[in-house]
Short mmCIF file of C-alpha atoms and ligand atoms in Angstrom, two decimals:
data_model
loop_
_atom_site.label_atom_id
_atom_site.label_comp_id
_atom_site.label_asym_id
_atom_site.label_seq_id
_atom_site.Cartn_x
_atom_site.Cartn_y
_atom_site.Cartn_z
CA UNK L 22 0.00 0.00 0.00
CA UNK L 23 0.88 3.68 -0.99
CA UNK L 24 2.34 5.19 2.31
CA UNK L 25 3.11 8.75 3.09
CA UNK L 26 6.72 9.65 4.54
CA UNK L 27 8.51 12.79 5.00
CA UNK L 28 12.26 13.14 5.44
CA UNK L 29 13.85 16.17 7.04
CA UNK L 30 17.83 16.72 6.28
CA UNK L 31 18.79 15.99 3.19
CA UNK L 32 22.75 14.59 3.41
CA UNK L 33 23.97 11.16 2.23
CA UNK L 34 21.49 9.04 4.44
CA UNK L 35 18.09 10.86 4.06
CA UNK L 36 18.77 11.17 0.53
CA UNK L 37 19.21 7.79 0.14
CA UNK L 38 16.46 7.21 2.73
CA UNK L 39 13.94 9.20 0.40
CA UNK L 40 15.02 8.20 -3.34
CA UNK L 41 14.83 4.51 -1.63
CA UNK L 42 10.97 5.45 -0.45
CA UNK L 43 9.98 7.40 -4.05
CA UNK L 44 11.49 4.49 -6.11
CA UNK L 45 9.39 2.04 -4.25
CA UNK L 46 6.71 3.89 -5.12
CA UNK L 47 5.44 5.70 -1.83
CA UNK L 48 4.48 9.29 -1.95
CA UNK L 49 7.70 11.32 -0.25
CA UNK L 50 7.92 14.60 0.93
CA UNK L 51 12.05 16.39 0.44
CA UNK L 52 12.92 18.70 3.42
CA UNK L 53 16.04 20.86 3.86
CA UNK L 54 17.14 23.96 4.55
CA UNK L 55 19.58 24.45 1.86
CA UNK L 56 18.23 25.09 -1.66
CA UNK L 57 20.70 23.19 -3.12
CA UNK L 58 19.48 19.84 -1.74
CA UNK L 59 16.18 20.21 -2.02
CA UNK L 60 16.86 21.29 -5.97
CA UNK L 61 19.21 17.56 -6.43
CA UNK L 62 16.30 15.49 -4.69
CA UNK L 63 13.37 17.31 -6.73
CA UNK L 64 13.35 14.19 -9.60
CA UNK L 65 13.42 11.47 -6.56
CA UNK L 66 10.62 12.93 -4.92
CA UNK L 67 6.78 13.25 -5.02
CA UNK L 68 7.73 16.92 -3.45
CA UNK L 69 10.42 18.94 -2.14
CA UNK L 70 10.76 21.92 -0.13
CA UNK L 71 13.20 24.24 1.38
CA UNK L 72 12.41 24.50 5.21
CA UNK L 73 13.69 24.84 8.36
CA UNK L 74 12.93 21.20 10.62
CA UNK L 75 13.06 23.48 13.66
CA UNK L 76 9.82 25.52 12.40
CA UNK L 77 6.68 24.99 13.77
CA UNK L 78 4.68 27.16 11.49
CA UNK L 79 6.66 25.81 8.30
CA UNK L 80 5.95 22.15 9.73
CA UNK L 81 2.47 22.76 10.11
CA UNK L 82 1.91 24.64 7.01
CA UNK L 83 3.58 21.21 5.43
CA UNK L 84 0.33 19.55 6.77
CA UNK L 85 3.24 16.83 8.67
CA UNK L 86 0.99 15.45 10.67
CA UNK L 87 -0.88 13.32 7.58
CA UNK L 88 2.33 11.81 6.83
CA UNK L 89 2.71 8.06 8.04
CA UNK L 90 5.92 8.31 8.92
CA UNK L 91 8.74 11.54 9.64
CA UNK L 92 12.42 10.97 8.96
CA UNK L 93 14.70 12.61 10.86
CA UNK L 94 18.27 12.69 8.82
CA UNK L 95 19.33 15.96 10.25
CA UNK L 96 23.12 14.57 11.29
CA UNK L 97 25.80 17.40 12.96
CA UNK L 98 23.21 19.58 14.11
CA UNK L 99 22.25 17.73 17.22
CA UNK L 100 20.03 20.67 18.62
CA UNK L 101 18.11 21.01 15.25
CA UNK L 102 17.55 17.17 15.30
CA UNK L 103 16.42 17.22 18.89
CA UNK L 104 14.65 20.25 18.26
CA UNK L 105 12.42 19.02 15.37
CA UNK L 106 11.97 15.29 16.89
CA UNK L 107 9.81 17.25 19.36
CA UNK L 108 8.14 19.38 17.27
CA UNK L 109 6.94 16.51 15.22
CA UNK L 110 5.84 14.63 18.24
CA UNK L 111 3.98 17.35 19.60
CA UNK L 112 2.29 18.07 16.29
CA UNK L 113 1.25 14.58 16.46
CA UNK L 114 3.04 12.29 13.85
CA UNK L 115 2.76 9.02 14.65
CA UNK L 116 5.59 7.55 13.30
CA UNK L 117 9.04 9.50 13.85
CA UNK L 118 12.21 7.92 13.05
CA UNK L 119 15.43 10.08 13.84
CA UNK L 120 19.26 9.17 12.73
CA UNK L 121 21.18 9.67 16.33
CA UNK L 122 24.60 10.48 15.94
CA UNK L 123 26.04 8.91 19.66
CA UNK L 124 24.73 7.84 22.44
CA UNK L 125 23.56 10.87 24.55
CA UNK L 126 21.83 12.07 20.76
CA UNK L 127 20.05 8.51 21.32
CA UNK L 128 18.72 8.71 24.98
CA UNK L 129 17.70 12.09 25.06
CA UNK L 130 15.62 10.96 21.35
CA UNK L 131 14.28 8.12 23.26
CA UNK L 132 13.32 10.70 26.46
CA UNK L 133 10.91 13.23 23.20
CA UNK L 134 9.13 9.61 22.20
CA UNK L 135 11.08 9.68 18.84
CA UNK L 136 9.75 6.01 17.90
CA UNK L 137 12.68 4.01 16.36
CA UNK L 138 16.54 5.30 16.45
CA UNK L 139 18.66 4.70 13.97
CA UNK L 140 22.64 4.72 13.93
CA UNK L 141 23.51 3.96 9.96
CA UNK L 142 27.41 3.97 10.48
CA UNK L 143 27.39 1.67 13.81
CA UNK L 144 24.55 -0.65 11.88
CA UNK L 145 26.92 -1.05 8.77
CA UNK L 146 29.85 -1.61 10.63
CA UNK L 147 28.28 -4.52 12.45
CA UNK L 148 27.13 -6.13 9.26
CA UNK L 149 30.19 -5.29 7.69
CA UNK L 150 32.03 -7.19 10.13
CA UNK L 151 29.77 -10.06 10.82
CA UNK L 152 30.05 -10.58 6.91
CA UNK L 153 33.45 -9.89 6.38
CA UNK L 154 34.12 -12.32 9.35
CA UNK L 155 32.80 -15.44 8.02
CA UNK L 156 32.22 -16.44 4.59
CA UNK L 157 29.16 -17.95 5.09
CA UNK L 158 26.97 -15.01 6.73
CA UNK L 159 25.67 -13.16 3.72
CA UNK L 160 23.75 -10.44 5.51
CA UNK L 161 22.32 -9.84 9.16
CA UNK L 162 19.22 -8.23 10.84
CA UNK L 163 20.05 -7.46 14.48
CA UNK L 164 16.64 -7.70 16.13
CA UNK L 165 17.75 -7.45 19.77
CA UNK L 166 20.79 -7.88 21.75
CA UNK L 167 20.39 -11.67 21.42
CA UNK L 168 18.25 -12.07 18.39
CA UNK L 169 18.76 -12.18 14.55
CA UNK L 170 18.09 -12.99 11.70
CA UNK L 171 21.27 -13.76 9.39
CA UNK L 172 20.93 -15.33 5.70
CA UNK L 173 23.80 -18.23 5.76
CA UNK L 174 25.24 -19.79 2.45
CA UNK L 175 24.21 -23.57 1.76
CA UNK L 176 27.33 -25.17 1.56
CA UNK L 177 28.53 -29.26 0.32
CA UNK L 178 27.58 -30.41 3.62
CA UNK L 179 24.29 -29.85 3.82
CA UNK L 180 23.53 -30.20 -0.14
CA UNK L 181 20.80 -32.34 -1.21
CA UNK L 182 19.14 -32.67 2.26
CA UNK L 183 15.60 -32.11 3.36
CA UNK L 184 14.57 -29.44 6.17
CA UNK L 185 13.50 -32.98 8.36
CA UNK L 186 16.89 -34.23 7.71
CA UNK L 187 18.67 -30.88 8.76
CA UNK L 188 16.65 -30.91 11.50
CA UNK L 189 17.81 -27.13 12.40
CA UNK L 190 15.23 -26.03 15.07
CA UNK L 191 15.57 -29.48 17.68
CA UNK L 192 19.38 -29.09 17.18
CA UNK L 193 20.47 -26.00 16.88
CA UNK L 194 17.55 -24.18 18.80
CA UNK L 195 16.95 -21.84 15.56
CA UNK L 196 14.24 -21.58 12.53
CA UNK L 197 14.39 -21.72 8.87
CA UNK L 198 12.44 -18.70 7.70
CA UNK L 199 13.22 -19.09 3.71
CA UNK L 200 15.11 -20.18 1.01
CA UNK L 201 17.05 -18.09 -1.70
CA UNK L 202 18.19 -20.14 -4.85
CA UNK L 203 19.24 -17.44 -7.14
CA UNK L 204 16.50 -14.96 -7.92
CA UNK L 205 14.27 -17.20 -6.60
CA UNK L 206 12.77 -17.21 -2.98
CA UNK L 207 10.75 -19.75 -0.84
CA UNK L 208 9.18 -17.98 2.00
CA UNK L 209 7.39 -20.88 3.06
CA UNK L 210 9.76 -24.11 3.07
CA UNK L 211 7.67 -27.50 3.72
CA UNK L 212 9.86 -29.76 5.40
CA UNK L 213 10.38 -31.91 2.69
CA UNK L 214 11.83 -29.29 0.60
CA UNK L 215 15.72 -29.51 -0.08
CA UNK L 216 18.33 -27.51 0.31
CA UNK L 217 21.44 -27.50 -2.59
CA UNK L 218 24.50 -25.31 -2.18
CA UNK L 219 24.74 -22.41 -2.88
CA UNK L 220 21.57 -21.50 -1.65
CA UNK L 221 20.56 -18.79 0.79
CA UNK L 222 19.38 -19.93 4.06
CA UNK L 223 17.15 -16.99 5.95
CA UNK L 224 17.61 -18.22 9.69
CA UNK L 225 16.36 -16.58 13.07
CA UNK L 226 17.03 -17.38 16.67
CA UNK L 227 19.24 -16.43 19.70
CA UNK L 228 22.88 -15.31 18.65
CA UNK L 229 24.63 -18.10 20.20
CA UNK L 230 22.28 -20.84 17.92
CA UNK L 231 22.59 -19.56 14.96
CA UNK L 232 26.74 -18.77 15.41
CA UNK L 233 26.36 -23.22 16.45
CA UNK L 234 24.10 -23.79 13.47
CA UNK L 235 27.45 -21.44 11.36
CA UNK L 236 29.77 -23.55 12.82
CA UNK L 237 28.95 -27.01 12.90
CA UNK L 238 25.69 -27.53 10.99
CA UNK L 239 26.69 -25.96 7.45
P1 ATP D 22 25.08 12.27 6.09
O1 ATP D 22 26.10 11.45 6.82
O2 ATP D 22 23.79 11.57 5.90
O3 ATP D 22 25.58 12.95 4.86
P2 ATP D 22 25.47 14.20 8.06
O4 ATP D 22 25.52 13.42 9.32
O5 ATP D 22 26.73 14.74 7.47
O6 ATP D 22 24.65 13.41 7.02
P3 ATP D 22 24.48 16.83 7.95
O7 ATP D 22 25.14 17.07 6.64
O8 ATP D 22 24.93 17.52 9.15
O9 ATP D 22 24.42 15.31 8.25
O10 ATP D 22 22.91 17.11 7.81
C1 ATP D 22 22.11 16.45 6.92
C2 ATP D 22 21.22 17.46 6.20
O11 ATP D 22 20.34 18.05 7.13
C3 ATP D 22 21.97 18.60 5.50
O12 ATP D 22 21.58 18.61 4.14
C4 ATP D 22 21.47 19.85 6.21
O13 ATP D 22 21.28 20.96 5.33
C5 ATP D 22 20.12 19.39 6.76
N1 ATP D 22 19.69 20.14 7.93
C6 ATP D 22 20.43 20.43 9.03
N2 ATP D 22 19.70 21.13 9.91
C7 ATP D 22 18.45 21.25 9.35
C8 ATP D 22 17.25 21.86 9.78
N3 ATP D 22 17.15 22.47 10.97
N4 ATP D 22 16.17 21.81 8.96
C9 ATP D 22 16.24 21.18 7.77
N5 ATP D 22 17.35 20.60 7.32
C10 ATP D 22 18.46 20.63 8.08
#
């Protein structure tokens, strides 16, 4: 379904954050404060608009509250980003996500109800690492402290077998969400379907399952 969103700050992430949005086909409203940005973003975006986040009037006047969901992407300028995360919450938009930049940008965020915090740099370099670290991890969804999901790579030793056969969740305490075989995905695996290498393994459970299902299962 067609969603609303608004981002506010136009660098590297919410840029990428709203041509990302516009290309999926949602409806996406361009803030900034610099012309300049909000001229580059104006053909990846329903519409754009030079304003200040920090503005109630020129927030209001944007009708915000409609939108679905507010992106904060306003990085250095920890005041402005603080600043408008209130604003919008206090104008009531339900849905405000906000890039923090440490950890006190991140706790006082969570103190103005921004709903969901996002660090892009610290995210990457996790994934980065968990990938770069073993050649089996492919990519990785940190859902809590302990949980994940991680897509593993199928290799000879489990080729050719059935999920019963793996038997993943009685021995390594973790679930077999789906199966990638090329551009092909089964989001629903019966447990007679088979695995073959090279195929992409979507997997959740607790850290320490999965990293036993890595290590000794594939
Ligand atoms: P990135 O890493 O994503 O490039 P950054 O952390 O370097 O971002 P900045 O460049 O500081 O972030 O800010 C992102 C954008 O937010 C800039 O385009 C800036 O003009 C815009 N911005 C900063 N303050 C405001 C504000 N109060 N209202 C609207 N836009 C703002």
């Amino acid at each position: 379904m067609k969603k609303q969103f608004a981002v506010i700050g136009l660098g590297r992430f919410g840029t990428s954050v709203c041509k990302e949005l516009y290309k999926l086909g949602h409806e996406v409203l361009a803030i900034d404060h610099q012309e300049e940005k909000v001229n580059d973003i104006t053909p990846y975006s329903t519409h754009s608009v030079i304003a200040n986040g920090t503005d109630e009037k020129a927030l209001q006047s944007l009708g915000i509250r409609n939108f679905d969901y507010v992106i904060v992407a306003i990085g250095d300028d920890i005041q402005s980003s603080i600043l408008t995360t209130l604003l919008l919450k206090e104008l009531g938009v339900k849905k405000v996500w906000v890039k923090a930049q440490n950890y006190y940008h991140q706790r006082v965020l969570e103190k103005i109800g921004a709903d969901r915090i996002v660090h892009p740099e610290q995210d990457m370099g996790i994934r980065l690492a968990q990938h770069i670290t073993s050649e089996k991890i492919i990519d990785y969804i940190e859902l809590s402290a302990d949980y994940s999901i991680v897509e593993l790579l199928a290799t000879e030793k489990v080729a050719g077998k059935s999920l019963v056969e793996l038997n993943v969740r009685a021995l390594y305490g973790c679930t077999i969400l789906g199966i990638k075989r090329g551009e092909e995905i089964n989001i629903a695996p019966v447990p007679t379907d088979q695995v073959e290498k090279d195929d992409v393994l979507i997997v959740i459970g607790h850290k320490n399952d999965l990293k036993r299902f890595e290590d000794e299962g594939l």
